[in-house]
Short mmCIF file of C-alpha atoms in Angstrom, two decimals:
data_model
loop_
_atom_site.label_atom_id
_atom_site.label_comp_id
_atom_site.label_asym_id
_atom_site.label_seq_id
_atom_site.Cartn_x
_atom_site.Cartn_y
_atom_site.Cartn_z
CA MET F 1 32.01 -12.24 46.41
CA ASP F 2 34.01 -10.46 43.71
CA ASN F 3 33.25 -13.30 41.30
CA VAL F 4 29.52 -12.95 42.03
CA ARG F 5 29.66 -9.19 41.37
CA ARG F 6 31.44 -9.76 38.03
CA VAL F 7 28.77 -12.26 36.94
CA LEU F 8 25.96 -9.88 37.93
CA ASN F 9 27.61 -7.00 36.06
CA ARG F 10 27.97 -9.12 32.93
CA ASN F 11 24.30 -10.14 33.13
CA ALA F 12 23.22 -6.53 33.53
CA ARG F 13 25.26 -5.47 30.51
CA SER F 14 23.78 -8.35 28.48
CA ARG F 15 20.24 -7.32 29.42
CA ALA F 16 20.94 -3.69 28.49
CA ALA F 17 22.38 -4.72 25.13
CA ALA F 18 19.37 -6.93 24.41
CA ALA F 19 16.98 -4.10 25.30
CA ALA F 20 18.82 -1.71 23.01
CA ALA F 21 18.65 -4.23 20.18
CA LEU F 22 14.90 -4.65 20.67
CA VAL F 23 14.38 -0.88 20.56
CA ALA F 24 16.39 -0.65 17.34
CA LEU F 25 14.35 -3.44 15.77
CA GLY F 26 11.12 -1.73 16.84
CA VAL F 27 12.18 1.52 15.20
CA ALA F 28 13.14 -0.28 12.01
CA GLY F 29 9.77 -2.05 11.97
CA CYS F 30 7.92 1.23 12.32
CA ASP F 31 9.87 2.69 9.40
CA ALA F 32 8.96 -0.24 7.17
CA GLY F 33 5.26 -0.10 8.04
CA ALA F 34 3.17 -2.91 9.47
CA ASP F 35 1.84 -3.82 6.03
CA GLY F 36 5.23 -3.66 4.31
CA ALA F 37 4.67 -0.56 2.23
CA GLY F 38 6.30 2.18 4.31
CA ALA F 39 4.74 5.13 6.09
CA PRO F 40 2.90 7.73 3.98
CA VAL F 41 4.80 10.91 3.12
CA MET F 42 3.82 14.03 1.20
CA ALA F 43 4.86 13.47 -2.41
CA SER F 44 3.68 13.83 -5.97
CA VAL F 45 1.04 11.32 -7.02
CA SER F 46 3.26 10.16 -9.87
CA GLY F 47 6.31 10.13 -7.61
CA VAL F 48 7.04 6.45 -8.30
CA SER F 49 7.04 6.93 -12.06
CA GLY F 50 9.95 5.30 -13.84
CA VAL F 51 11.34 3.29 -10.93
CA SER F 52 13.53 0.40 -12.01
CA GLY F 53 13.50 -3.22 -10.88
CA GLY F 54 15.59 -4.41 -7.97
CA SER F 55 15.49 -5.64 -4.41
CA GLY F 56 15.35 -2.29 -2.61
CA GLY F 57 12.78 -2.25 0.18
CA SER F 58 12.21 -6.00 -0.12
CA SER F 59 11.12 -8.21 2.73
CA THR F 60 11.14 -12.00 2.74
CA ALA F 61 8.80 -12.06 5.77
CA LEU F 62 5.68 -11.02 3.86
CA ARG F 63 3.59 -13.08 1.47
CA PRO F 64 0.76 -11.98 -0.86
CA LEU F 65 -2.64 -11.69 0.80
CA GLY F 66 -5.47 -13.83 -0.51
CA THR F 67 -5.47 -15.82 -3.76
CA ALA F 68 -3.95 -14.04 -6.75
CA ASP F 69 -5.32 -14.32 -10.29
CA ALA F 70 -5.76 -11.97 -13.25
CA ALA F 71 -9.59 -11.87 -13.15
CA ALA F 72 -11.58 -8.72 -12.34
CA LYS F 73 -12.45 -8.36 -8.65
CA THR F 74 -15.39 -6.45 -7.21
CA GLN F 75 -17.20 -5.90 -3.91
CA ARG F 76 -19.99 -3.49 -3.04
CA PRO F 77 -19.38 -0.99 -0.22
CA SER F 78 -21.28 -1.16 3.02
CA GLU F 79 -24.11 1.34 3.45
CA PRO F 80 -23.52 4.08 4.21
CA ALA F 81 -19.79 4.39 3.56
CA GLN F 82 -18.09 7.77 3.65
CA LEU F 83 -14.39 7.22 3.10
CA ALA F 84 -11.53 9.07 1.42
CA VAL F 85 -8.18 7.92 0.06
CA ALA F 86 -5.64 9.62 2.33
CA GLY F 87 -2.51 8.26 0.64
CA VAL F 88 -1.04 5.55 -1.57
CA ARG F 89 2.03 3.50 -0.62
CA VAL F 90 4.10 1.15 -2.76
CA GLY F 91 6.39 -1.61 -1.48
CA ASN F 92 8.54 -4.35 -3.04
CA HIS F 93 8.74 -7.85 -1.59
CA GLU F 94 10.05 -11.21 -2.66
CA GLY F 95 7.89 -12.29 -5.60
CA PHE F 96 5.34 -9.48 -5.46
CA ASP F 97 4.72 -5.73 -5.24
CA ARG F 98 2.25 -4.24 -2.77
CA VAL F 99 0.05 -1.17 -3.30
CA VAL F 100 -1.70 0.15 -0.19
CA LEU F 101 -4.49 2.73 -0.33
CA ASP F 102 -4.83 4.31 3.12
CA LEU F 103 -8.47 5.12 3.91
CA VAL F 104 -10.07 7.45 6.47
CA GLY F 105 -13.72 7.94 7.34
CA ASP F 106 -16.66 5.70 8.18
CA GLY F 107 -17.93 2.45 6.70
CA GLU F 108 -16.36 -0.35 4.71
CA PRO F 109 -15.05 0.26 1.17
CA GLY F 110 -16.19 -1.48 -1.96
CA TRP F 111 -13.93 -1.89 -4.94
CA PHE F 112 -13.71 -2.72 -8.60
CA VAL F 113 -10.23 -3.75 -9.77
CA ASP F 114 -9.39 -4.91 -13.29
CA TYR F 115 -6.84 -4.62 -16.06
CA THR F 116 -7.64 -2.02 -18.69
CA PRO F 117 -6.02 -1.54 -22.12
CA THR F 118 -6.49 2.26 -22.00
CA PRO F 119 -6.57 4.04 -18.62
CA MET F 120 -9.27 6.69 -18.52
CA ARG F 121 -9.72 9.51 -16.00
CA ALA F 122 -13.27 8.98 -14.78
CA THR F 123 -13.66 12.59 -13.62
CA VAL F 124 -13.39 13.96 -17.18
CA GLY F 125 -13.76 10.89 -19.39
CA LYS F 126 -10.36 11.40 -21.02
CA ALA F 127 -7.22 9.28 -21.27
CA LEU F 128 -5.10 9.16 -18.11
CA PRO F 129 -1.34 9.26 -18.86
CA VAL F 130 0.28 6.25 -17.17
CA SER F 131 3.64 4.67 -18.01
CA GLY F 132 3.84 0.90 -18.49
CA ASN F 133 2.91 -2.04 -20.70
CA ALA F 134 -0.12 -3.16 -18.65
CA PHE F 135 -2.50 -1.11 -16.51
CA LEU F 136 -4.32 -2.18 -13.35
CA SER F 137 -7.23 0.14 -12.52
CA ILE F 138 -8.04 0.25 -8.80
CA ASN F 139 -11.44 1.83 -8.06
CA VAL F 140 -12.55 2.32 -4.45
CA ASP F 141 -16.31 2.73 -3.95
CA GLY F 142 -18.03 4.46 -1.06
CA THR F 143 -15.68 7.44 -1.14
CA VAL F 144 -16.10 11.20 -0.96
CA TYR F 145 -13.87 14.07 -2.03
CA PRO F 146 -10.86 14.33 0.33
CA PHE F 147 -11.71 17.91 1.34
CA GLU F 148 -15.03 16.70 2.75
CA LEU F 149 -13.04 14.89 5.44
CA GLY F 150 -10.52 17.68 5.93
CA LEU F 151 -7.81 16.16 3.71
CA ASP F 152 -5.64 17.81 1.08
CA SER F 153 -6.96 17.42 -2.46
CA GLU F 154 -3.59 16.04 -3.66
CA VAL F 155 -3.29 12.41 -2.60
CA PRO F 156 0.33 11.64 -1.59
CA VAL F 157 2.20 8.58 -2.84
CA GLU F 158 5.26 7.02 -1.20
CA SER F 159 7.50 4.26 -2.54
CA ALA F 160 9.54 2.23 -0.05
CA GLY F 161 12.07 1.21 -2.72
CA ASN F 162 12.53 -0.11 -6.24
CA THR F 163 9.80 -2.44 -7.47
CA GLY F 164 9.82 -5.60 -9.53
CA ASN F 165 6.81 -4.95 -11.77
CA ILE F 166 5.40 -1.48 -11.02
CA VAL F 167 6.67 1.44 -13.12
CA ASP F 168 4.06 4.12 -12.43
CA VAL F 169 1.19 4.98 -10.07
CA VAL F 170 -1.28 7.74 -10.92
CA HIS F 171 -4.22 9.00 -8.86
CA GLY F 172 -7.18 9.69 -11.12
CA GLY F 173 -9.31 11.59 -8.60
CA THR F 174 -12.76 11.01 -7.12
CA HIS F 175 -16.02 11.06 -9.07
CA GLU F 176 -19.56 10.07 -8.06
CA GLY F 177 -18.51 8.06 -4.99
CA ARG F 178 -15.56 6.31 -6.63
CA SER F 179 -11.84 7.06 -6.20
CA GLN F 180 -9.42 5.88 -8.88
CA VAL F 181 -5.78 4.81 -8.80
CA VAL F 182 -4.10 3.31 -11.88
CA VAL F 183 -0.93 1.20 -11.59
CA GLY F 184 1.34 0.96 -14.63
CA LEU F 185 3.14 -2.39 -14.86
CA ARG F 186 5.89 -3.98 -16.90
CA SER F 187 3.61 -6.96 -17.56
CA GLU F 188 0.13 -8.22 -16.67
CA THR F 189 0.33 -10.66 -13.76
CA PRO F 190 -2.08 -12.16 -11.19
CA TYR F 191 -3.07 -9.99 -8.22
CA SER F 192 -5.18 -10.10 -5.07
CA VAL F 193 -7.28 -7.52 -3.20
CA GLN F 194 -7.83 -7.39 0.57
CA VAL F 195 -9.09 -4.86 3.14
CA LEU F 196 -7.12 -4.57 6.39
CA GLN F 197 -8.30 -2.79 9.53
CA ASP F 198 -6.83 -0.54 12.25
CA PRO F 199 -6.00 1.49 10.30
CA LYS F 200 -8.33 0.81 7.40
CA ARG F 201 -6.59 0.23 4.06
CA LEU F 202 -7.11 -1.50 0.74
CA VAL F 203 -4.17 -3.75 -0.14
CA VAL F 204 -3.46 -4.90 -3.70
CA ASP F 205 -0.66 -7.46 -4.08
CA ILE F 206 0.64 -7.81 -7.64
CA LEU F 207 2.82 -10.82 -8.48
CA GLN F 208 6.11 -10.20 -10.25
CA ALA F 209 6.72 -11.88 -13.61
#
């Protein structure tokens, strides 16, 4: 009987340890974010400016979404779409960097994404200061001013760690139904664009050189 009790006690301790490990893994997964770019935090829009290369925040579990190439990518928004960019998140993974634009509101976003030699702020038609050697302009269509949906006018940016190719991210504002984010890169590389749901977000995966 004593032997049986010892076996049962050991099994109970093993089950408790396994449960604790699962809880710890769940917490870690929530910190990393389901899409591998970390949870949004309040920060300066150019808060990732000047980050250096490295493996911080990397994850070998994720792969780029869609098919990456350097060509311009566009899609019209659904009608009517009334969305706002609530935040921008940046993550580093094996072989690629991920930029996530968190969206709130109704409808499906459209987008126009392309490399540009000179970033311009659409709201005023003037140059937009962005660090880097190449510039990927991400334009989300079907959007309204953040305050129209009860959001702060300053769009927060969060970086989950050092990146391989991204050196700067600047929010260019919203103008005539289009919200602009420009990513400064070390070099021009292929990229892909996807929309994910629940919550709604535009995901741009940029390959590392």
